[in-house]
């Protein structure tokens, strides 16, 4: 199965940082530098589930920082089991802890697990999404919901939003050049004062457009 090859190549790459930077074609010196990153499958845990999976009062162990300030890949991993008893092990946890647990998978990950109807959602919007069994070293959690395919999105601060002329909830386009080039038409805008400009896409999306090879990239309204 072709997707199995993709899976192996992406194992343990939590965020495959692709150093894609671009300048506006007009060479505007004020243009913010855009970074595009690939998010491999991962989980966010809440305090309650952390207690069950890793033991009461346990904390996430910092492994390496992510691009957005304060976010990090933890050393902790879990195993996720889908409805057909297929599983993916070494599912990385990203910190810090959140109010609600959530698993973000690429579509091929979901198919492997037997979740054929995984919805595309923005992070945190998990009402009515599929659940899964999560196995940690100290216990097992049955997630009633929270398994999503994260919608491609761009993080930016209010100044960068003003530069692009966009508001929270808008969608932008991301044009990727190169041999496998394509344009993503529904890049969700997420604005936060603490954010740094960057696009998050999943491994399927990155593989489809050959992101790791690309130097030519453009974000626009
Ligand atoms: Zn993101």
PDB file of C-alpha atoms in Angstrom, residues 38-176:
ATOM      1  CA  UNK A  38       4.235  20.049   8.408  1.00  0.00           C
ATOM      2  CA  UNK A  39       2.505  18.712  11.485  1.00  0.00           C
ATOM      3  CA  UNK A  40       2.826  14.966  11.782  1.00  0.00           C
ATOM      4  CA  UNK A  41       0.122  13.107  13.668  1.00  0.00           C
ATOM      5  CA  UNK A  42       0.069  13.991  17.341  1.00  0.00           C
ATOM      6  CA  UNK A  43      -2.041  14.264  20.464  1.00  0.00           C
ATOM      7  CA  UNK A  44      -2.858  17.039  22.920  1.00  0.00           C
ATOM      8  CA  UNK A  45      -3.799  15.836  26.410  1.00  0.00           C
ATOM      9  CA  UNK A  46      -5.898  17.285  29.198  1.00  0.00           C
ATOM     10  CA  UNK A  47      -4.875  17.015  32.858  1.00  0.00           C
ATOM     11  CA  UNK A  48      -7.418  14.322  33.595  1.00  0.00           C
ATOM     12  CA  UNK A  49      -6.279  12.055  30.753  1.00  0.00           C
ATOM     13  CA  UNK A  50      -2.620  12.719  31.577  1.00  0.00           C
ATOM     14  CA  UNK A  51      -3.277  11.396  35.101  1.00  0.00           C
ATOM     15  CA  UNK A  52      -4.752   8.198  33.690  1.00  0.00           C
ATOM     16  CA  UNK A  53      -2.229   7.647  30.887  1.00  0.00           C
ATOM     17  CA  UNK A  54       0.973   8.563  32.736  1.00  0.00           C
ATOM     18  CA  UNK A  55       0.005   8.480  36.399  1.00  0.00           C
ATOM     19  CA  UNK A  56      -1.568  10.960  38.829  1.00  0.00           C
ATOM     20  CA  UNK A  57       0.195  14.336  38.859  1.00  0.00           C
ATOM     21  CA  UNK A  58       2.540  13.433  36.019  1.00  0.00           C
ATOM     22  CA  UNK A  59       3.864  16.212  33.804  1.00  0.00           C
ATOM     23  CA  UNK A  60       4.923  16.314  30.171  1.00  0.00           C
ATOM     24  CA  UNK A  61       8.662  16.142  29.589  1.00  0.00           C
ATOM     25  CA  UNK A  62      10.066  18.788  27.249  1.00  0.00           C
ATOM     26  CA  UNK A  63      11.758  17.288  24.198  1.00  0.00           C
ATOM     27  CA  UNK A  64      12.042  20.143  21.727  1.00  0.00           C
ATOM     28  CA  UNK A  65      10.436  23.477  21.041  1.00  0.00           C
ATOM     29  CA  UNK A  66       7.920  24.062  18.285  1.00  0.00           C
ATOM     30  CA  UNK A  67       7.826  27.177  16.146  1.00  0.00           C
ATOM     31  CA  UNK A  68       4.989  28.812  18.053  1.00  0.00           C
ATOM     32  CA  UNK A  69       6.291  30.131  21.339  1.00  0.00           C
ATOM     33  CA  UNK A  70       5.513  27.996  24.393  1.00  0.00           C
ATOM     34  CA  UNK A  71       4.544  24.925  22.375  1.00  0.00           C
ATOM     35  CA  UNK A  72       6.752  21.874  22.504  1.00  0.00           C
ATOM     36  CA  UNK A  73       7.066  18.253  21.508  1.00  0.00           C
ATOM     37  CA  UNK A  74       7.040  16.116  24.630  1.00  0.00           C
ATOM     38  CA  UNK A  75       9.013  12.933  25.179  1.00  0.00           C
ATOM     39  CA  UNK A  76       5.772  11.145  26.047  1.00  0.00           C
ATOM     40  CA  UNK A  77       4.030   9.025  23.446  1.00  0.00           C
ATOM     41  CA  UNK A  78       0.883   6.908  23.443  1.00  0.00           C
ATOM     42  CA  UNK A  79      -0.703   4.251  21.280  1.00  0.00           C
ATOM     43  CA  UNK A  80      -3.979   4.975  19.512  1.00  0.00           C
ATOM     44  CA  UNK A  81      -6.370   2.155  18.660  1.00  0.00           C
ATOM     45  CA  UNK A  82      -9.053   2.608  16.026  1.00  0.00           C
ATOM     46  CA  UNK A  83     -12.449   0.981  15.568  1.00  0.00           C
ATOM     47  CA  UNK A  84     -11.051  -2.035  13.733  1.00  0.00           C
ATOM     48  CA  UNK A  85      -8.439  -2.697  16.386  1.00  0.00           C
ATOM     49  CA  UNK A  86      -5.726  -1.339  14.197  1.00  0.00           C
ATOM     50  CA  UNK A  87      -3.262   0.820  16.001  1.00  0.00           C
ATOM     51  CA  UNK A  88      -0.565   3.415  15.626  1.00  0.00           C
ATOM     52  CA  UNK A  89       2.112   3.451  18.285  1.00  0.00           C
ATOM     53  CA  UNK A  90       4.515   6.246  19.168  1.00  0.00           C
ATOM     54  CA  UNK A  91       1.871   8.913  18.793  1.00  0.00           C
ATOM     55  CA  UNK A  92       3.689  11.966  20.074  1.00  0.00           C
ATOM     56  CA  UNK A  93       2.158  14.292  22.649  1.00  0.00           C
ATOM     57  CA  UNK A  94       2.553  18.017  22.130  1.00  0.00           C
ATOM     58  CA  UNK A  95       2.570  20.357  25.096  1.00  0.00           C
ATOM     59  CA  UNK A  96       1.489  22.241  27.022  1.00  0.00           C
ATOM     60  CA  UNK A  97      -1.563  20.402  28.316  1.00  0.00           C
ATOM     61  CA  UNK A  98      -4.930  21.593  27.102  1.00  0.00           C
ATOM     62  CA  UNK A  99      -8.445  21.764  28.469  1.00  0.00           C
ATOM     63  CA  UNK A 100      -9.537  18.851  26.294  1.00  0.00           C
ATOM     64  CA  UNK A 101      -7.683  15.974  24.731  1.00  0.00           C
ATOM     65  CA  UNK A 102      -7.465  15.931  20.951  1.00  0.00           C
ATOM     66  CA  UNK A 103      -5.757  13.770  18.343  1.00  0.00           C
ATOM     67  CA  UNK A 104      -4.691  15.235  15.000  1.00  0.00           C
ATOM     68  CA  UNK A 105      -4.173  12.760  12.179  1.00  0.00           C
ATOM     69  CA  UNK A 106      -3.522  12.970   8.474  1.00  0.00           C
ATOM     70  CA  UNK A 107      -6.152  11.277   6.340  1.00  0.00           C
ATOM     71  CA  UNK A 108      -3.878   8.301   5.608  1.00  0.00           C
ATOM     72  CA  UNK A 109      -3.319   7.851   9.356  1.00  0.00           C
ATOM     73  CA  UNK A 110      -7.075   7.795   9.899  1.00  0.00           C
ATOM     74  CA  UNK A 111      -7.605   5.247   7.113  1.00  0.00           C
ATOM     75  CA  UNK A 112      -4.924   3.029   8.644  1.00  0.00           C
ATOM     76  CA  UNK A 113      -6.858   3.114  11.906  1.00  0.00           C
ATOM     77  CA  UNK A 114     -10.150   2.374  10.192  1.00  0.00           C
ATOM     78  CA  UNK A 115     -11.546   5.871  10.728  1.00  0.00           C
ATOM     79  CA  UNK A 116     -12.808   6.554   7.231  1.00  0.00           C
ATOM     80  CA  UNK A 117     -14.914   9.596   8.022  1.00  0.00           C
ATOM     81  CA  UNK A 118     -12.452  11.772   9.903  1.00  0.00           C
ATOM     82  CA  UNK A 119     -13.725  15.351   9.810  1.00  0.00           C
ATOM     83  CA  UNK A 120     -11.592  18.345   8.914  1.00  0.00           C
ATOM     84  CA  UNK A 121     -11.722  20.740  11.851  1.00  0.00           C
ATOM     85  CA  UNK A 122      -9.847  23.612  13.365  1.00  0.00           C
ATOM     86  CA  UNK A 123      -8.040  22.685  16.542  1.00  0.00           C
ATOM     87  CA  UNK A 124     -10.388  22.735  19.539  1.00  0.00           C
ATOM     88  CA  UNK A 125     -13.543  22.260  17.472  1.00  0.00           C
ATOM     89  CA  UNK A 126     -14.167  18.622  18.337  1.00  0.00           C
ATOM     90  CA  UNK A 127     -17.930  18.335  18.954  1.00  0.00           C
ATOM     91  CA  UNK A 128     -19.286  15.241  17.233  1.00  0.00           C
ATOM     92  CA  UNK A 129     -15.898  13.996  16.029  1.00  0.00           C
ATOM     93  CA  UNK A 130     -14.822  10.332  16.252  1.00  0.00           C
ATOM     94  CA  UNK A 131     -13.227   8.910  19.368  1.00  0.00           C
ATOM     95  CA  UNK A 132     -10.524   6.297  19.887  1.00  0.00           C
ATOM     96  CA  UNK A 133      -8.827   4.242  22.558  1.00  0.00           C
ATOM     97  CA  UNK A 134      -5.597   5.775  23.852  1.00  0.00           C
ATOM     98  CA  UNK A 135      -3.081   3.562  25.642  1.00  0.00           C
ATOM     99  CA  UNK A 136      -0.416   5.053  27.875  1.00  0.00           C
ATOM    100  CA  UNK A 137       2.173   3.376  30.095  1.00  0.00           C
ATOM    101  CA  UNK A 138      -0.046   3.672  33.177  1.00  0.00           C
ATOM    102  CA  UNK A 139      -3.559   3.405  31.849  1.00  0.00           C
ATOM    103  CA  UNK A 140      -6.088   3.512  29.077  1.00  0.00           C
ATOM    104  CA  UNK A 141      -8.442   6.329  28.088  1.00  0.00           C
ATOM    105  CA  UNK A 142     -11.466   5.973  25.899  1.00  0.00           C
ATOM    106  CA  UNK A 143     -11.744   9.262  24.052  1.00  0.00           C
ATOM    107  CA  UNK A 144     -15.410   9.772  23.254  1.00  0.00           C
ATOM    108  CA  UNK A 145     -14.510  12.372  20.650  1.00  0.00           C
ATOM    109  CA  UNK A 146     -11.548  14.476  19.605  1.00  0.00           C
ATOM    110  CA  UNK A 147      -9.977  12.708  16.632  1.00  0.00           C
ATOM    111  CA  UNK A 148      -9.690  15.218  13.802  1.00  0.00           C
ATOM    112  CA  UNK A 149      -7.855  16.008  10.649  1.00  0.00           C
ATOM    113  CA  UNK A 150      -6.611  19.529  11.331  1.00  0.00           C
ATOM    114  CA  UNK A 151      -7.682  22.047   8.728  1.00  0.00           C
ATOM    115  CA  UNK A 152      -4.756  23.734   7.014  1.00  0.00           C
ATOM    116  CA  UNK A 153      -4.299  27.085   8.744  1.00  0.00           C
ATOM    117  CA  UNK A 154      -2.020  30.052   9.118  1.00  0.00           C
ATOM    118  CA  UNK A 155      -1.020  31.553  12.468  1.00  0.00           C
ATOM    119  CA  UNK A 156      -0.307  35.264  12.570  1.00  0.00           C
ATOM    120  CA  UNK A 157      -0.280  38.198  14.929  1.00  0.00           C
ATOM    121  CA  UNK A 158      -2.546  41.238  14.485  1.00  0.00           C
ATOM    122  CA  UNK A 159       0.198  43.221  12.736  1.00  0.00           C
ATOM    123  CA  UNK A 160       0.690  40.481  10.176  1.00  0.00           C
ATOM    124  CA  UNK A 161      -3.085  40.215   9.737  1.00  0.00           C
ATOM    125  CA  UNK A 162      -3.177  43.936   9.006  1.00  0.00           C
ATOM    126  CA  UNK A 163      -0.380  43.504   6.474  1.00  0.00           C
ATOM    127  CA  UNK A 164      -2.388  40.859   4.612  1.00  0.00           C
ATOM    128  CA  UNK A 165      -5.703  42.646   5.196  1.00  0.00           C
ATOM    129  CA  UNK A 166      -7.353  39.616   6.798  1.00  0.00           C
ATOM    130  CA  UNK A 167      -9.381  38.963   9.950  1.00  0.00           C
ATOM    131  CA  UNK A 168      -9.968  35.993  12.202  1.00  0.00           C
ATOM    132  CA  UNK A 169     -11.993  33.340  10.409  1.00  0.00           C
ATOM    133  CA  UNK A 170     -11.003  34.477   6.927  1.00  0.00           C
ATOM    134  CA  UNK A 171      -9.527  32.024   4.480  1.00  0.00           C
ATOM    135  CA  UNK A 172      -6.450  32.662   2.386  1.00  0.00           C
ATOM    136  CA  UNK A 173      -4.744  30.922  -0.497  1.00  0.00           C
ATOM    137  CA  UNK A 174      -1.358  29.283  -0.349  1.00  0.00           C
ATOM    138  CA  UNK A 175       0.305  28.736  -3.689  1.00  0.00           C
ATOM    139  CA  UNK A 176       3.065  26.143  -3.741  1.00  0.00           C
TER     140      UNK A 176
END
